[in-house]
PDB file of C-alpha atoms in Angstrom:
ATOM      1  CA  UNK A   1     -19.126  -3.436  -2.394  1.00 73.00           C
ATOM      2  CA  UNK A   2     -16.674  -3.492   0.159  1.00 80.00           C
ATOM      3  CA  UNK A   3     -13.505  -5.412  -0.207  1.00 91.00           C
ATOM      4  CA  UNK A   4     -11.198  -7.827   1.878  1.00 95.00           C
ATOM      5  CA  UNK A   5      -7.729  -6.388   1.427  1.00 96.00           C
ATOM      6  CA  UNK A   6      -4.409  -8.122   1.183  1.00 97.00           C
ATOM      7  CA  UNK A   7      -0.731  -7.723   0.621  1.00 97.00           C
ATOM      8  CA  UNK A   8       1.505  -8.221  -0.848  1.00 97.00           C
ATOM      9  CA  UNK A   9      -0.074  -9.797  -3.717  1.00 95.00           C
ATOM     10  CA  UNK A  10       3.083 -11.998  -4.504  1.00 96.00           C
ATOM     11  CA  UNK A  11       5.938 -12.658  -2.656  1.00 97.00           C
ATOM     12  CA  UNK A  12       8.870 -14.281  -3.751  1.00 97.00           C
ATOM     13  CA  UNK A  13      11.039 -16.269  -0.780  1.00 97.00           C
ATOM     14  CA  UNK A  14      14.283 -17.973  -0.331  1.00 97.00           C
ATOM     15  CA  UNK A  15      13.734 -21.434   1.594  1.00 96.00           C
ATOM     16  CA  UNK A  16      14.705 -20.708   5.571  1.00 96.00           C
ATOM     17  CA  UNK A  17      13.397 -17.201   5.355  1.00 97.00           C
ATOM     18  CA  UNK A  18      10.565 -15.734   7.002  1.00 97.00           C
ATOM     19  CA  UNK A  19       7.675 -14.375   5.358  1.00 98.00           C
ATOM     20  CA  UNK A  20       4.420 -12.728   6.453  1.00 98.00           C
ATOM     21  CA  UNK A  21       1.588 -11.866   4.750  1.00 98.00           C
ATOM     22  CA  UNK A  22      -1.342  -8.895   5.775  1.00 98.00           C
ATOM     23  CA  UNK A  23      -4.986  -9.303   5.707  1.00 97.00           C
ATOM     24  CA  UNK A  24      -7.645  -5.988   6.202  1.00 97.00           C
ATOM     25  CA  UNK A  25     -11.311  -7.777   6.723  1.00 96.00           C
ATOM     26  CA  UNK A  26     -14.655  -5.932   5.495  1.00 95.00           C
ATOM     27  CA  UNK A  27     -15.195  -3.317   8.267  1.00 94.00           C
ATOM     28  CA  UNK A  28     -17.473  -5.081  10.555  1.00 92.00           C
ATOM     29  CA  UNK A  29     -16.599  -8.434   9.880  1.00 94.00           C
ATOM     30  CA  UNK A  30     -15.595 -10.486  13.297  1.00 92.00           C
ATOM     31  CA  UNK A  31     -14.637 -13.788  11.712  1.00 93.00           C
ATOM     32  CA  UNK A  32     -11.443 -13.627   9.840  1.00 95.00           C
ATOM     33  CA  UNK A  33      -9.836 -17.052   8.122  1.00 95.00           C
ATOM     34  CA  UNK A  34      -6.329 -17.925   6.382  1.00 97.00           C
ATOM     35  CA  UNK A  35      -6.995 -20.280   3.693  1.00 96.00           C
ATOM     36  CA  UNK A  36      -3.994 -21.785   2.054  1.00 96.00           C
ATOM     37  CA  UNK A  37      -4.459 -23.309  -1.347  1.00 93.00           C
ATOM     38  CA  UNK A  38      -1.612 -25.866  -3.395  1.00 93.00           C
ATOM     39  CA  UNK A  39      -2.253 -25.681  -7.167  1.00 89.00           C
ATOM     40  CA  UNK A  40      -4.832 -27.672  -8.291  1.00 87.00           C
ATOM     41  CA  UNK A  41      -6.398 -27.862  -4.900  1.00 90.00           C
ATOM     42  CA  UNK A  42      -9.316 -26.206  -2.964  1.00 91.00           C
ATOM     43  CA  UNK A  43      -8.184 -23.550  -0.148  1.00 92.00           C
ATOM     44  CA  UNK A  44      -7.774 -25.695   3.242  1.00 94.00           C
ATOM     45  CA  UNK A  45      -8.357 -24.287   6.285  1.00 94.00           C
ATOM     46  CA  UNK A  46      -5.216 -22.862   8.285  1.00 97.00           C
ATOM     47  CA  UNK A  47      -6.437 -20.456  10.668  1.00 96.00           C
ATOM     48  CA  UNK A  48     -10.018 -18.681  11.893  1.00 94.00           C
ATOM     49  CA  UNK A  49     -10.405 -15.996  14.109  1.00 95.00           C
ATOM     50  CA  UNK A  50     -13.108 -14.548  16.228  1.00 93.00           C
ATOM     51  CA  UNK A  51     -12.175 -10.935  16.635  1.00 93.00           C
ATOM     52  CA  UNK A  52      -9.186 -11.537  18.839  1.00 94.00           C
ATOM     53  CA  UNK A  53      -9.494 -15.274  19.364  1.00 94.00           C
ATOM     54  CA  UNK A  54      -8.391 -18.447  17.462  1.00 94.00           C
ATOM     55  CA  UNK A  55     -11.725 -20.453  17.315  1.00 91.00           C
ATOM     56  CA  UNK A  56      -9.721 -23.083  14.878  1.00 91.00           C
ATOM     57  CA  UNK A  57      -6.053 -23.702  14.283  1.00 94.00           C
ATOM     58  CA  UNK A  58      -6.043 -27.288  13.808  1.00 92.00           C
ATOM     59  CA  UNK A  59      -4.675 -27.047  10.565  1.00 92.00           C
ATOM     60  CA  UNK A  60      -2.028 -25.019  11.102  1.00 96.00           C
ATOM     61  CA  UNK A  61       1.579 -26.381  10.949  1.00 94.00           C
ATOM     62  CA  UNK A  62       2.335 -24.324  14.428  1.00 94.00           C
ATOM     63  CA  UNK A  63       6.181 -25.205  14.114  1.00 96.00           C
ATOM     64  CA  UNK A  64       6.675 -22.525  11.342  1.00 97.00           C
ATOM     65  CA  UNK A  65       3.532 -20.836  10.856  1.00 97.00           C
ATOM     66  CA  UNK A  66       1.917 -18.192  13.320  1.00 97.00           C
ATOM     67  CA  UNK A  67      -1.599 -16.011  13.241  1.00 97.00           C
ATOM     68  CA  UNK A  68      -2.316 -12.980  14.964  1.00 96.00           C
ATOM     69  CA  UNK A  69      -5.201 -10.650  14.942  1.00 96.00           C
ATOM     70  CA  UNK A  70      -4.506  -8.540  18.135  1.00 85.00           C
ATOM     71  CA  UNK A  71      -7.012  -5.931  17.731  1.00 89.00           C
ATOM     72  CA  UNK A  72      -9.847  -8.219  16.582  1.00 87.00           C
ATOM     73  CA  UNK A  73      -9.098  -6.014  12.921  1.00 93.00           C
ATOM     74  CA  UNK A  74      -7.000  -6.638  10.323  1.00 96.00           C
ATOM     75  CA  UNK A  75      -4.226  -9.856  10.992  1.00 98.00           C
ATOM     76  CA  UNK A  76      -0.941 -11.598  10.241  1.00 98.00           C
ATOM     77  CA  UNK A  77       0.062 -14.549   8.836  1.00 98.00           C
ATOM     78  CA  UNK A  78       3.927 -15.736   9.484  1.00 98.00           C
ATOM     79  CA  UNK A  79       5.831 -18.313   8.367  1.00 98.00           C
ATOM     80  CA  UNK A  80       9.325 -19.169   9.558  1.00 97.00           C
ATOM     81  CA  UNK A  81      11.226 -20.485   8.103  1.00 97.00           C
ATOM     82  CA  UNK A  82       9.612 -21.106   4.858  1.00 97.00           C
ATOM     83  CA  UNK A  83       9.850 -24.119   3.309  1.00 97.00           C
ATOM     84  CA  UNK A  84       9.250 -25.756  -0.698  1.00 96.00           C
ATOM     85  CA  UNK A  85       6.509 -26.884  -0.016  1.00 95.00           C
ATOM     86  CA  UNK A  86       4.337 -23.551   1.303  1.00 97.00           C
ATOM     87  CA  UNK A  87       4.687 -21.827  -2.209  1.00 97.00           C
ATOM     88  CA  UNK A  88       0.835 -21.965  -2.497  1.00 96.00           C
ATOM     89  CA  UNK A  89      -2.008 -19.014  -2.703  1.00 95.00           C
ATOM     90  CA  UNK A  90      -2.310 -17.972   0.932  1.00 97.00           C
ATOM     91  CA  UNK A  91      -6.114 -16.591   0.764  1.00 96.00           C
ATOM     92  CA  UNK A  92      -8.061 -14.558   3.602  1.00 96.00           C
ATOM     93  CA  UNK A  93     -11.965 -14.320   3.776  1.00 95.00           C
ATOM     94  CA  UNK A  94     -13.745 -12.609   6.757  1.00 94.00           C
ATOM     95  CA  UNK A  95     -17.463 -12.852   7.572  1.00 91.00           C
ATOM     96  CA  UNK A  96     -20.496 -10.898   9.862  1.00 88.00           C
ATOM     97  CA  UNK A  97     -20.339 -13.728  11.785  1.00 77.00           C
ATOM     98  CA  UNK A  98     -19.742 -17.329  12.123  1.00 69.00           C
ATOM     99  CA  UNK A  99     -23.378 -18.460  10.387  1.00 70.00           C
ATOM    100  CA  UNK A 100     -22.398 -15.878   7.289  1.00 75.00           C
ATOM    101  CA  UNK A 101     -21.108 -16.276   3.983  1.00 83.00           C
ATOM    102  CA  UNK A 102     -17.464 -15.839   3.334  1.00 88.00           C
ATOM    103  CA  UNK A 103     -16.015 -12.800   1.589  1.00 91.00           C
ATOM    104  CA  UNK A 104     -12.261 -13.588  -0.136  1.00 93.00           C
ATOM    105  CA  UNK A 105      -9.543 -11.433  -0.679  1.00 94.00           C
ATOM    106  CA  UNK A 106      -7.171 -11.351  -3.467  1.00 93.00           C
ATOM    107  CA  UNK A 107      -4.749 -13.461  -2.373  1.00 94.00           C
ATOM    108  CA  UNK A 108      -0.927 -13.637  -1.599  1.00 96.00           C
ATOM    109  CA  UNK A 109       0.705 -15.830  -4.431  1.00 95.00           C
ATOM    110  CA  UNK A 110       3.858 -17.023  -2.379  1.00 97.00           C
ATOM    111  CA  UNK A 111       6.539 -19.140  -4.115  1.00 97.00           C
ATOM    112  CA  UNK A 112       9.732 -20.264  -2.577  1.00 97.00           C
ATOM    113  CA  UNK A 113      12.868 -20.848  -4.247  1.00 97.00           C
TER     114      UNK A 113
ATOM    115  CA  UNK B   1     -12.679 -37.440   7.201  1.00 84.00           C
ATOM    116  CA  UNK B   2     -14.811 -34.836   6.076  1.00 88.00           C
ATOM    117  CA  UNK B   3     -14.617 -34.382   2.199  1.00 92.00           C
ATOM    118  CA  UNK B   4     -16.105 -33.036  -0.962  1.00 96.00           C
ATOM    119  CA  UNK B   5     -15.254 -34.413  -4.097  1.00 96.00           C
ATOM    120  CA  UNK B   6     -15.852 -33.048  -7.366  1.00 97.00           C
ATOM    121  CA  UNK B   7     -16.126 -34.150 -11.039  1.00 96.00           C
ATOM    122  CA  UNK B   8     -15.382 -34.126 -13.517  1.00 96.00           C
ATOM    123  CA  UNK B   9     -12.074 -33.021 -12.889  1.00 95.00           C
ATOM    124  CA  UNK B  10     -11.748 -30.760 -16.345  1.00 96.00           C
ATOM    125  CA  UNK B  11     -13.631 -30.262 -19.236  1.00 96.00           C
ATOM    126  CA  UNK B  12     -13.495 -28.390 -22.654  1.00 98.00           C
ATOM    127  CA  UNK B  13     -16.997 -27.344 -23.828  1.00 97.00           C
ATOM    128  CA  UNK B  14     -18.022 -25.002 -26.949  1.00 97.00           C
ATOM    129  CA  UNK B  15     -19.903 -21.480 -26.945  1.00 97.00           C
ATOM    130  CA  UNK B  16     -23.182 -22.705 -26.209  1.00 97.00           C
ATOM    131  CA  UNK B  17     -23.024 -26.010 -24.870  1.00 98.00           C
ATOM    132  CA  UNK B  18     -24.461 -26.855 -21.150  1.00 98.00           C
ATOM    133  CA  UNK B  19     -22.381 -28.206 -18.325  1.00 98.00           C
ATOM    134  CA  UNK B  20     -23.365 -29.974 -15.474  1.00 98.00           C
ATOM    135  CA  UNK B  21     -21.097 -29.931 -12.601  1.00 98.00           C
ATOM    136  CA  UNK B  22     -21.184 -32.158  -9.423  1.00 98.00           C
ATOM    137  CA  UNK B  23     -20.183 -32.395  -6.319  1.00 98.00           C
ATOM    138  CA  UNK B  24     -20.365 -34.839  -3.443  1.00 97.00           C
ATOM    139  CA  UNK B  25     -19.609 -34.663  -0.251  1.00 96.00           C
ATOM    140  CA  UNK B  26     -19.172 -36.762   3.353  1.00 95.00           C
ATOM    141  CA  UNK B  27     -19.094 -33.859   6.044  1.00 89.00           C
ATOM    142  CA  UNK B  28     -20.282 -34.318   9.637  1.00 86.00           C
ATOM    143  CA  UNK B  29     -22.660 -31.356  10.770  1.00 87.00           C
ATOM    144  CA  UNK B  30     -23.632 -30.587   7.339  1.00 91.00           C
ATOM    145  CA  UNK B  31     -25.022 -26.456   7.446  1.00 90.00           C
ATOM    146  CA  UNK B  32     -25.198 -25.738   3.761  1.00 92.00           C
ATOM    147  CA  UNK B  33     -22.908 -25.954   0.537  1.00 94.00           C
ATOM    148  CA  UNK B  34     -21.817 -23.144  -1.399  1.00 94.00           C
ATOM    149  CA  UNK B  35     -20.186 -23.358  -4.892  1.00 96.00           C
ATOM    150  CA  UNK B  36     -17.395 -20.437  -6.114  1.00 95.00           C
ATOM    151  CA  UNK B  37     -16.360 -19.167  -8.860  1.00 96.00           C
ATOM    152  CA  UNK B  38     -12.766 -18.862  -9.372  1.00 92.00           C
ATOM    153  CA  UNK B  39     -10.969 -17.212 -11.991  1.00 90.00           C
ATOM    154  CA  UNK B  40      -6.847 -16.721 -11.458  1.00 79.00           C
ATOM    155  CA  UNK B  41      -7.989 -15.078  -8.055  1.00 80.00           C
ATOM    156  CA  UNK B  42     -10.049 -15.270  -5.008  1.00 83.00           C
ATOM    157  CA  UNK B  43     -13.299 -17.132  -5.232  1.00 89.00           C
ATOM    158  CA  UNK B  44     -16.305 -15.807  -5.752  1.00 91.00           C
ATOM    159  CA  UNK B  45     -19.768 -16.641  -4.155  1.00 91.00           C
ATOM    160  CA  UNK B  46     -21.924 -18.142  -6.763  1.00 95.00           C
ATOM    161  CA  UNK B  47     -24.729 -19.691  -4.614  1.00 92.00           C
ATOM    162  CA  UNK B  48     -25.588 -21.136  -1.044  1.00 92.00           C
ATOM    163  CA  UNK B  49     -27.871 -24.011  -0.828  1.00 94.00           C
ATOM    164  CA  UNK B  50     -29.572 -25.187   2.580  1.00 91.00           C
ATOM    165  CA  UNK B  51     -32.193 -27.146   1.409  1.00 86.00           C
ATOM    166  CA  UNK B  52     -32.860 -30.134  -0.601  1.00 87.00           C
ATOM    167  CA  UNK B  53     -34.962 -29.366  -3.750  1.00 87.00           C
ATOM    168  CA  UNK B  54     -34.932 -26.262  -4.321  1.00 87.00           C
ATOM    169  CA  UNK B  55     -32.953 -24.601  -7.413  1.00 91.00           C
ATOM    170  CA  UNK B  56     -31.419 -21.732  -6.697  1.00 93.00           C
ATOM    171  CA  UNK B  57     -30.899 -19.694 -10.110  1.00 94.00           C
ATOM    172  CA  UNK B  58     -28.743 -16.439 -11.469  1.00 94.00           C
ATOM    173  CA  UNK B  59     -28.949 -15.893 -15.212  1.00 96.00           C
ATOM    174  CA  UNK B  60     -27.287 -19.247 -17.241  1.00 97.00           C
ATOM    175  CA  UNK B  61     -26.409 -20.617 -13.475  1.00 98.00           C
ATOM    176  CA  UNK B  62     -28.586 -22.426 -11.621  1.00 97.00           C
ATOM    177  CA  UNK B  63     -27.605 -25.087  -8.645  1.00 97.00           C
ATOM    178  CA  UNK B  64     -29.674 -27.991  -6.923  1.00 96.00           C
ATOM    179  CA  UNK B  65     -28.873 -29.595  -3.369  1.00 96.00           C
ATOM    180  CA  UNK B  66     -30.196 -33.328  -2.469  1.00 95.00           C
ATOM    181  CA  UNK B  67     -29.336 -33.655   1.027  1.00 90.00           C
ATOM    182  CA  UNK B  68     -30.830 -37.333   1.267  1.00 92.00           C
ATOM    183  CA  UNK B  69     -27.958 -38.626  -1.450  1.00 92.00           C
ATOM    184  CA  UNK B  70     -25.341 -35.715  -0.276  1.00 95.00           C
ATOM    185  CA  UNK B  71     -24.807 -34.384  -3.541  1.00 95.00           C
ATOM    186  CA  UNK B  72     -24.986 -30.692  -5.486  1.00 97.00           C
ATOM    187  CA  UNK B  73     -24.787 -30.017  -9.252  1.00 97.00           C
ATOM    188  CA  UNK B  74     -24.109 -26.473 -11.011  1.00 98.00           C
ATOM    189  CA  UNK B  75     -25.605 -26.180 -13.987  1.00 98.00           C
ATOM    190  CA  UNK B  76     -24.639 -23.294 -16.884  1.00 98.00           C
ATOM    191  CA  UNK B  77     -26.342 -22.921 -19.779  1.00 98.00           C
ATOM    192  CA  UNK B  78     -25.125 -21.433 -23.195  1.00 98.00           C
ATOM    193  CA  UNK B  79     -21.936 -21.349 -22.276  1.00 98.00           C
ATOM    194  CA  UNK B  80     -19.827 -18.489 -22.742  1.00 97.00           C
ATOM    195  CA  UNK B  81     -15.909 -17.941 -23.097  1.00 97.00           C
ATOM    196  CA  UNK B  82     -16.332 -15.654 -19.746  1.00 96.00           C
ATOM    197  CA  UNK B  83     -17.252 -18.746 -17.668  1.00 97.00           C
ATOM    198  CA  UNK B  84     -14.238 -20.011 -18.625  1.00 97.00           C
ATOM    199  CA  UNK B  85     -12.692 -20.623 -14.520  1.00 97.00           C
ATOM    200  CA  UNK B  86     -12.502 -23.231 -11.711  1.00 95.00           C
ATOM    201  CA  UNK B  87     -15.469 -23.909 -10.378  1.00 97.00           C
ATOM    202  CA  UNK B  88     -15.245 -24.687  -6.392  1.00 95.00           C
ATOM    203  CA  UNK B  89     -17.692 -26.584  -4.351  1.00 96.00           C
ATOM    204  CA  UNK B  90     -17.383 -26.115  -0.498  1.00 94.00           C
ATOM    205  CA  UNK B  91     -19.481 -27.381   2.607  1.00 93.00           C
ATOM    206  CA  UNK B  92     -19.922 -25.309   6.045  1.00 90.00           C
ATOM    207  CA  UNK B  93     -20.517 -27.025   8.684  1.00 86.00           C
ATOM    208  CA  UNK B  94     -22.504 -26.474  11.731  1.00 83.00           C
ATOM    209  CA  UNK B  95     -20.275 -25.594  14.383  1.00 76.00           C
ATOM    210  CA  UNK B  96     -17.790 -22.179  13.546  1.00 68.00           C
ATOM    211  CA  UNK B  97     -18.279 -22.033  10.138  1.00 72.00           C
ATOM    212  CA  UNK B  98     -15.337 -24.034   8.382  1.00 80.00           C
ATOM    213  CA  UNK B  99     -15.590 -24.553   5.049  1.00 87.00           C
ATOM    214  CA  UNK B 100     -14.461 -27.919   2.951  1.00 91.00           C
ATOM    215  CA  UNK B 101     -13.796 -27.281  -0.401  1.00 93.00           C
ATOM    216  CA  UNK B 102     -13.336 -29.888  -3.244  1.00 95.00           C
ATOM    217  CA  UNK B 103     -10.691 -30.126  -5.779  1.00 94.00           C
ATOM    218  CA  UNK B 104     -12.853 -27.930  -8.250  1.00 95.00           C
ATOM    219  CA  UNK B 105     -13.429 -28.626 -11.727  1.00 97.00           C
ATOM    220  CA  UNK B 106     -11.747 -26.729 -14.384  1.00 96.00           C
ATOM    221  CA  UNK B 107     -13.740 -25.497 -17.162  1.00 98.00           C
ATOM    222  CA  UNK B 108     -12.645 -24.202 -20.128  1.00 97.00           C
ATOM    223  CA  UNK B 109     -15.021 -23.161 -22.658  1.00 98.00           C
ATOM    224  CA  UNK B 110     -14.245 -22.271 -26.399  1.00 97.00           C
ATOM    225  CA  UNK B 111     -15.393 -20.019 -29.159  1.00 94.00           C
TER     226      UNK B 111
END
């Protein structure tokens, strides 16, 4: 079955540096999401895309974080400058469409020191 | 606020009991709640429930939806150490498919 891809798989920051993180949807799939999840939480919604477009970023903390999926393909997730309080699992999921179910990638485990 | 809440929050089972798992949620434009499976990594898909009444079932696992008192349960019988994971609960709703996830309950099952 085909996979969502992401990297890195952990990432290890300073506080005040940047940091981005690299998701490859399931070929096909035009709805792309960042979920960000704190231990012991579920994933929250930061970010969704439809191919090119933000359809929802009323999560995201747009003061240091930024999304970008210019070709409607794979995207970008930026923070700057990180902070204590984003070391969290930084999950993408993409989908046929905006009715579908959600396929998750591996994750980015990002902690900051 | 929309939210899903989940409980019990953790629990410690042996090889071979059955859980029950639930989940309740307050989400406007309700579409259909899915629960996850989540093991040190991404979720995965487990089921997807639309309507009320009907079990949905895979193997040990087997899930309910009553969308009159806006609550799911997951049910796994005989236990094994492999379902040993966080399970997630998480509504979509209507309008671009956002999901709300709960907490998650942590199950830990021994031999």
């Amino acid at each position: 079955e085909a996979e969502v891809a992401q990297s890195p798989r952990y990432k290890i920051t300073e506080k005040s540096q940047a940091v981005a993180f690299w998701c490859d949807p399931i070929s096909g799939h035009a709805t792309l999401y960042w979920y960000r999840q704190i231990l012991g939480q579920g994933p929250e919604l930061l970010v969704q895309f439809q191919d090119e477009s933000v359809v929802d970023d009323s999560q995201l903390p747009k003061d240091r974080f930024s999304a970008e999926r210019l070709k409607g393909v794979d995207s970008t997730l930026k923070i700057q400058p990180a902070e204590l309080g984003d070391s969290a699992m930084y999950l993408c999921a993409s989908s046929f469409g905006v009715r579908q179910r959600l396929y998750f990638g591996p994750g980015t485990r990002l902690t900051v020191t | 606020e929309d939210k899903v809440v989940q409980s019990p929050l953790s629990l410690v089972v042996h090889e071979g009991d059955t859980v029950t798992l639930n989940c309740s949620y307050e989400v406007t434009n309700f579409r259909s709640l899915l629960w996850y499976k989540q093991e040190k990594k991404a979720p995965t898909f487990l089921f997807m429930l639309t309507s009320s009444g009907i079990e949905k079932k895979s193997g040990r696992l087997s899930s309910i939806l009553d969308k009159k008192e806006l609550f799911s349960i997951l049910n796994i019988t005989a236990t094994q150490t492999g379902d040993s994971a966080v399970y997630l609960c998480a509504v979509a709703q209507e309008y671009g498919n956002k999901l709300v996830f709960g907490a998650g309950t942590i199950l830990r099952v021994k031999s």
